[in-house]
mmCIF file of C-alpha atoms in Angstrom:
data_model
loop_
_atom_site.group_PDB
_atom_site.id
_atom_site.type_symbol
_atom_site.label_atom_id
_atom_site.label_comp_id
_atom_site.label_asym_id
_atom_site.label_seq_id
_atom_site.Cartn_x
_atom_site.Cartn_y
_atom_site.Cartn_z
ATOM 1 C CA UNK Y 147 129.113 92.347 191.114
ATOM 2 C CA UNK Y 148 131.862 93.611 189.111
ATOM 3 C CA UNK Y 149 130.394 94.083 185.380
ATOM 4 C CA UNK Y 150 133.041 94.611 182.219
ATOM 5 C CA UNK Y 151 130.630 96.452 179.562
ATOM 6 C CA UNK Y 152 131.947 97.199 176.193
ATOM 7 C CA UNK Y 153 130.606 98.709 172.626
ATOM 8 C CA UNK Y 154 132.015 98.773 169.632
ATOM 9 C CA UNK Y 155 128.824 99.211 167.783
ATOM 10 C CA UNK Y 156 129.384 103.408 167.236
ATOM 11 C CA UNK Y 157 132.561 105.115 166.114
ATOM 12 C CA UNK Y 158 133.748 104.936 169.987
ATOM 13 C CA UNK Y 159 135.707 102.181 171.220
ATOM 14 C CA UNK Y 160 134.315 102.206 175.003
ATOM 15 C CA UNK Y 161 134.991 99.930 178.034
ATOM 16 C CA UNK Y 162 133.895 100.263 181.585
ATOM 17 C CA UNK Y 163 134.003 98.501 184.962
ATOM 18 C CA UNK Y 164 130.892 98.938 186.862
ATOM 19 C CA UNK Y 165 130.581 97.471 190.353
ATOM 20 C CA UNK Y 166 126.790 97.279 190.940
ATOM 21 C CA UNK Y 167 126.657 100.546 192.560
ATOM 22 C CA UNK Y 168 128.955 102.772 190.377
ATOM 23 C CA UNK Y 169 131.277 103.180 187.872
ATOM 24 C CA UNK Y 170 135.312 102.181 188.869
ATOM 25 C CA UNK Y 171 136.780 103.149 185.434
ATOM 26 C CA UNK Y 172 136.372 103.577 182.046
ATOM 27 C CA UNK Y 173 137.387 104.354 178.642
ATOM 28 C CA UNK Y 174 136.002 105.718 175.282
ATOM 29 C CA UNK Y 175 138.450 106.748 171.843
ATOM 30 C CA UNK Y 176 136.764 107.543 168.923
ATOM 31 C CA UNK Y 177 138.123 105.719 165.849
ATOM 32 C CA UNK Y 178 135.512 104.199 163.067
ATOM 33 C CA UNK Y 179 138.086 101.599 161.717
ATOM 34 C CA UNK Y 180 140.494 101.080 164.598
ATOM 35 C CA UNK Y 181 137.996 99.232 166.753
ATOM 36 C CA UNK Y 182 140.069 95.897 166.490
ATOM 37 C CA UNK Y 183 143.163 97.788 167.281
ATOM 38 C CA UNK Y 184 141.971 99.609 170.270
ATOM 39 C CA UNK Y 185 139.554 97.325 171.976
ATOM 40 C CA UNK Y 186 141.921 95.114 174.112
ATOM 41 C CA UNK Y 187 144.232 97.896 175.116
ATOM 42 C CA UNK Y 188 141.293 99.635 176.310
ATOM 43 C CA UNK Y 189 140.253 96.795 178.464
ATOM 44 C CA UNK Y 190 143.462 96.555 179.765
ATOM 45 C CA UNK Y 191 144.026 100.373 180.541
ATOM 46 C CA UNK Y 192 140.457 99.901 182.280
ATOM 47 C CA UNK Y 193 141.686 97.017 184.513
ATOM 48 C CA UNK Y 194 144.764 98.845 185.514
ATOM 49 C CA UNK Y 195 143.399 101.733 186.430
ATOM 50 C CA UNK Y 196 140.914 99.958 188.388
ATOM 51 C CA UNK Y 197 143.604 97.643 190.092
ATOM 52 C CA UNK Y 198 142.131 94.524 189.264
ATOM 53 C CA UNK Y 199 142.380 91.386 187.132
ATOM 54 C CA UNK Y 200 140.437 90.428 184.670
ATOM 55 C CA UNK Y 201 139.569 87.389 186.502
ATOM 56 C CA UNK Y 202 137.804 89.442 188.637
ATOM 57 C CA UNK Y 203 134.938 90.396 186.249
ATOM 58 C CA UNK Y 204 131.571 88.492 187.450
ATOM 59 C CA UNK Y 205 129.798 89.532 183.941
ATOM 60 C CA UNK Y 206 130.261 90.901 180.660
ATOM 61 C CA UNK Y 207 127.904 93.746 178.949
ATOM 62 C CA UNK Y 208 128.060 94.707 175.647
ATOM 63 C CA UNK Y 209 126.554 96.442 172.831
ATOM 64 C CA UNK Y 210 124.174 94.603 170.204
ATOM 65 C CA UNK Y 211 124.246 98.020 168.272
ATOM 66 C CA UNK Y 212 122.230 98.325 165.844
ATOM 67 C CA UNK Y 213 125.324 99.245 164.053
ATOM 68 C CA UNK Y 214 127.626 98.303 161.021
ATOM 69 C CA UNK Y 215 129.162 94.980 160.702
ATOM 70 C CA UNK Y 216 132.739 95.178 160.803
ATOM 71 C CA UNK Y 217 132.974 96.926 163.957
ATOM 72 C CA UNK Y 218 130.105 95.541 165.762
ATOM 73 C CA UNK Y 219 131.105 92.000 165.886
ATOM 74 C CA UNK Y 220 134.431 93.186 167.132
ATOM 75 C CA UNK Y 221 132.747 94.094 170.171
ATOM 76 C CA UNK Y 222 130.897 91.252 170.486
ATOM 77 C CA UNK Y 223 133.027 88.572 169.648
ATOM 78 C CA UNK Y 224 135.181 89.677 172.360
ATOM 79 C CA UNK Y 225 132.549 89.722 174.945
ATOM 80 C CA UNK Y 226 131.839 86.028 173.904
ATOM 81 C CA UNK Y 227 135.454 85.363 174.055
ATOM 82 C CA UNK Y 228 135.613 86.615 177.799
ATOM 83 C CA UNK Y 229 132.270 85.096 178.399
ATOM 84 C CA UNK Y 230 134.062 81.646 177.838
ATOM 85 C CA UNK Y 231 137.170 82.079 179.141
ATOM 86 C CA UNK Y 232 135.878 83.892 182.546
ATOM 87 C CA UNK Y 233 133.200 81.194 182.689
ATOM 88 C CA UNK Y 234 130.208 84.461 183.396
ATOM 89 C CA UNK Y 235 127.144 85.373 182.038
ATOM 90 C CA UNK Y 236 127.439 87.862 178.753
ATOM 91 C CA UNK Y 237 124.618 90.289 178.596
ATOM 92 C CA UNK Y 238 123.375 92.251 175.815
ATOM 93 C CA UNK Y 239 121.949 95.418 175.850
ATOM 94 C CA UNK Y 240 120.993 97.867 172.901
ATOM 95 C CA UNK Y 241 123.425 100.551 172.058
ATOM 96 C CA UNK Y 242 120.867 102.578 171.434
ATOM 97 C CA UNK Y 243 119.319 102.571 174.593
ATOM 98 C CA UNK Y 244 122.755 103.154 176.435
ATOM 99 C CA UNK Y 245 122.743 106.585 174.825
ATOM 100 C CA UNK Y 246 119.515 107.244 175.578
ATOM 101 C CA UNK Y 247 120.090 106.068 179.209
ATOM 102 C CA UNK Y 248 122.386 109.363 178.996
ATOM 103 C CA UNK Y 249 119.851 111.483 177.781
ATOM 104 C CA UNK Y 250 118.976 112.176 181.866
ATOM 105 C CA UNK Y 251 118.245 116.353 180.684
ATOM 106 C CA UNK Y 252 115.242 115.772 178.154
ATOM 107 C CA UNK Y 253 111.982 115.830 179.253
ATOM 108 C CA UNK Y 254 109.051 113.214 177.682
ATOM 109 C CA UNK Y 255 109.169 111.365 174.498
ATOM 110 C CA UNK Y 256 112.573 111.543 172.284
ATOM 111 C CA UNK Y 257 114.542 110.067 168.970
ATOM 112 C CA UNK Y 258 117.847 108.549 169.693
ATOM 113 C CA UNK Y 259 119.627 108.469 166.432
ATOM 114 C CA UNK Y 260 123.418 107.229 165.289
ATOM 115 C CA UNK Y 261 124.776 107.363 161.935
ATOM 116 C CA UNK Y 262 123.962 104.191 159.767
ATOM 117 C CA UNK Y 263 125.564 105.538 156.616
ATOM 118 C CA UNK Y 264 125.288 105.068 153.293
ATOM 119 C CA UNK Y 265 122.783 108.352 154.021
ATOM 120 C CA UNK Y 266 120.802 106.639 156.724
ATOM 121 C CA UNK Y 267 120.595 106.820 160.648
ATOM 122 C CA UNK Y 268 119.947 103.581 163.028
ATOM 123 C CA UNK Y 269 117.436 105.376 165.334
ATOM 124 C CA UNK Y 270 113.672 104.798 167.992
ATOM 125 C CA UNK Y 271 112.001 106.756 169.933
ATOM 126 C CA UNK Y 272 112.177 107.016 173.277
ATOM 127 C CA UNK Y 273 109.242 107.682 176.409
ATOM 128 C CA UNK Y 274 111.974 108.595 178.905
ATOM 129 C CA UNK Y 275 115.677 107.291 179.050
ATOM 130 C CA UNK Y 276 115.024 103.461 180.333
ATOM 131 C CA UNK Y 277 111.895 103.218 178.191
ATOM 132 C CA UNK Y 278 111.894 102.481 174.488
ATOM 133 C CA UNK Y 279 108.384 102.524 172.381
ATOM 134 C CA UNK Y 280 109.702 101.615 169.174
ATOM 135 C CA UNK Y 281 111.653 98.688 167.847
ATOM 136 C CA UNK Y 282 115.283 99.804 166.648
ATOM 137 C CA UNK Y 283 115.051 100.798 162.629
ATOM 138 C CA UNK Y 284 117.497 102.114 159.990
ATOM 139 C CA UNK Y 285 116.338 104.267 157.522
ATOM 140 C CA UNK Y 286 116.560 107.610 155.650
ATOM 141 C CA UNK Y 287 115.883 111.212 157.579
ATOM 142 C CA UNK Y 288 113.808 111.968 155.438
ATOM 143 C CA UNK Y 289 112.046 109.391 154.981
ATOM 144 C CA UNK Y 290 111.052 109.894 159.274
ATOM 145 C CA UNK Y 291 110.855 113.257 158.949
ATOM 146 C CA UNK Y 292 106.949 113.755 160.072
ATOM 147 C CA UNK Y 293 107.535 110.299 162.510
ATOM 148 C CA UNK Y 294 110.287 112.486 164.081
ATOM 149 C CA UNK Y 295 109.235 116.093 164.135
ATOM 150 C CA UNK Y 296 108.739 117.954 167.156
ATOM 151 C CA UNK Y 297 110.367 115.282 169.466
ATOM 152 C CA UNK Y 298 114.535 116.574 170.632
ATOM 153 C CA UNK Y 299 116.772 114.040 169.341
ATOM 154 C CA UNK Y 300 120.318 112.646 170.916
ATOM 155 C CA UNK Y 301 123.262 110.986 168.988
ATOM 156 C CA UNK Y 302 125.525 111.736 166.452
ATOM 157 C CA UNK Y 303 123.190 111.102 163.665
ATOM 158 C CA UNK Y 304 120.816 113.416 164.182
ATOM 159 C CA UNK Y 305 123.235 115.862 164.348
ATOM 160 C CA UNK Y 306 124.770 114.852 160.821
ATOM 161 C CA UNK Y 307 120.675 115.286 159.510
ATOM 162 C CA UNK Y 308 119.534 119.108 161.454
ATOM 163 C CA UNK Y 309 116.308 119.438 158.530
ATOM 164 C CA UNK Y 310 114.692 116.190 160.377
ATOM 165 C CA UNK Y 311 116.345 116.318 163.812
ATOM 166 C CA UNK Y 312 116.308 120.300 164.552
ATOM 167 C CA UNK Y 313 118.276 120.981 168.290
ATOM 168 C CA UNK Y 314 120.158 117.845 167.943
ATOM 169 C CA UNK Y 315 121.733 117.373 171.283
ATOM 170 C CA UNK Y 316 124.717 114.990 172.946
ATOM 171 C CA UNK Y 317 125.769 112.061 173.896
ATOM 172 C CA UNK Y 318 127.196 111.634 170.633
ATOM 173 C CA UNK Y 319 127.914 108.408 170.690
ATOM 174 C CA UNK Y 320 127.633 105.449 172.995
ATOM 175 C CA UNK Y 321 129.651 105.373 176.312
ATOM 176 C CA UNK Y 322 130.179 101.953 178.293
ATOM 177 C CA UNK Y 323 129.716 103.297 181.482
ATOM 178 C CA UNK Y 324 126.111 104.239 180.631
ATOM 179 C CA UNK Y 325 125.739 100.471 179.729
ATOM 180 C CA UNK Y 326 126.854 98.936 182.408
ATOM 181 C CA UNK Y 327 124.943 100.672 184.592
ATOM 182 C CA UNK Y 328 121.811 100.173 183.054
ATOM 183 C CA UNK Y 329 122.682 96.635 182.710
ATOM 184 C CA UNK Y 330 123.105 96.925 186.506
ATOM 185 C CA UNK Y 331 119.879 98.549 187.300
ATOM 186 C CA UNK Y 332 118.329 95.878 185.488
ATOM 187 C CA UNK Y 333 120.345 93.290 186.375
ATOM 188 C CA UNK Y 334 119.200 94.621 190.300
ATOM 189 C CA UNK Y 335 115.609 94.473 189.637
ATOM 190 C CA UNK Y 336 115.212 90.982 188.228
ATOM 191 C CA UNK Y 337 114.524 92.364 183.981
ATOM 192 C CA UNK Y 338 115.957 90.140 181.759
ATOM 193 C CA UNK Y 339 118.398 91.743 178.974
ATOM 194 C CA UNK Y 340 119.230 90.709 175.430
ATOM 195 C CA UNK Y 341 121.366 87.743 174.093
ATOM 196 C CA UNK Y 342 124.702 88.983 172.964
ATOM 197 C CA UNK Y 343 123.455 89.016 169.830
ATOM 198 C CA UNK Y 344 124.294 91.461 166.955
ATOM 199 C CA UNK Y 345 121.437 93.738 166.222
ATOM 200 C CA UNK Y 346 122.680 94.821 161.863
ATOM 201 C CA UNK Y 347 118.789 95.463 160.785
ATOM 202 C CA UNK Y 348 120.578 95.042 157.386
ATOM 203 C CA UNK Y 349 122.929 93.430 155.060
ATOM 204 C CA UNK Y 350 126.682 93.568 155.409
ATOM 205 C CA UNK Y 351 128.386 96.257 152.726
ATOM 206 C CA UNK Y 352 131.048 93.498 151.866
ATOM 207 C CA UNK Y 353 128.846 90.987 149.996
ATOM 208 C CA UNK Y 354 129.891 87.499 147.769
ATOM 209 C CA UNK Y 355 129.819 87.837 144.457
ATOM 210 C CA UNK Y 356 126.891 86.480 142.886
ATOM 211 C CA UNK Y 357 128.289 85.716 139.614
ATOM 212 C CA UNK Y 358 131.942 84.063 139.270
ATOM 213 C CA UNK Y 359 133.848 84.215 136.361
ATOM 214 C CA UNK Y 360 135.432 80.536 136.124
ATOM 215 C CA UNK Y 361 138.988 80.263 134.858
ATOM 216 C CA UNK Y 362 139.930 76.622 134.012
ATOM 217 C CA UNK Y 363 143.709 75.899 132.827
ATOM 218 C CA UNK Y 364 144.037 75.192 129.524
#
């Protein structure tokens, strides 16, 4: 097994190879609009390091997010891309639960939140770090305030909201090696994971215009 994993669905740009047993290399930059930009060079910087080919790669992970539009389907447009071209399976997994796969230091239930904007966080709650007990929502702090209170909280929206998520602690964002190998573990023990499927929970900012003002030559 020899798994390429990559999100773009967080302000990281993050790639990993992950062999089944362990992580062989990775990569993570932080840069909200560069993720076109940054993606393939990362891949490639992965693969070198690693000494291998990309030909090499039995399986592609990647982030459904939630997260917003523009960068997530840079992440997984590519992973469909390799998917093809590689002829291997593309797995999705929830970029939410790759940071809360991280979260190995907090003890029973916990909120896994990442910043949504527009004022609002992407976030569920969380039994331990493989198990999540609530679908993935988007919505305002405060607006989860008493859903959220008393539980710790990991990602970098709850630290941008400290009146709902109190002790807001790291992983910031989303890293690729914590994807892949919970895609692995998975992967090991037979559990199915997601389409590669993007995972917005709502509407694009960039939207049509819904009335046009018709010019006609004269």
């Amino acid at each position: 097994m020899l798994l390429l994993a990559l999100d773009t669905a967080t302000p990281a740009v993050t790639v990993a190879l992950h062999d089944g047993t362990s992580v062989v290399a990775e990569s993570s930059q932080v840069d909200a609009r560069r993720h076109g930009e940054l993606l393939l060079p990362a891949v490639d910087r992965v693969l070198a390091e690693a000494g291998l080919k990309l030909d090499a790669v039995t399986g592609i992970v990647v982030g459904v997010g939630p997260g917003p539009y523009t960068g997530l389907r840079v992440g997984l447009m590519t992973a469909d891309t390799f998917g093809l071209a590689l002829g291997v399976p593309v797995h999705g997994v929830c970029t939410l639960d790759g940071l809360a796969y991280e979260a190995e230091d907090v003890e029973g239930h916990f909120v896994v939140a990442t910043d949504a904007r527009r004022k609002e966080v992407y976030w569920a709650r969380y039994a331990d770090p493989r198990t999540r007990v609530t679908e993935a929502a988007v919505d305002r702090p405060a607006d989860i305030a008493e859903a959220v209170a008393g539980l710790p909280a990991v990602g970098a929206g709850a630290r941008l909201y400290p009146d709902t998520f109190p002790g807001a602690r790291g992983p910031e964002n989303v890293s690729a090696a914590a994807l892949a190998a919970l895609a692995a573990e998975k992967l090991a023990a037979g559990e199915e994971l997601l389409e590669p499927r993007p995972l917005y929970l709502r509407r694009p900012d960039a939207q049509v215009p819904k009335n046009y003002k018709v010019v006609t030559p004269k």
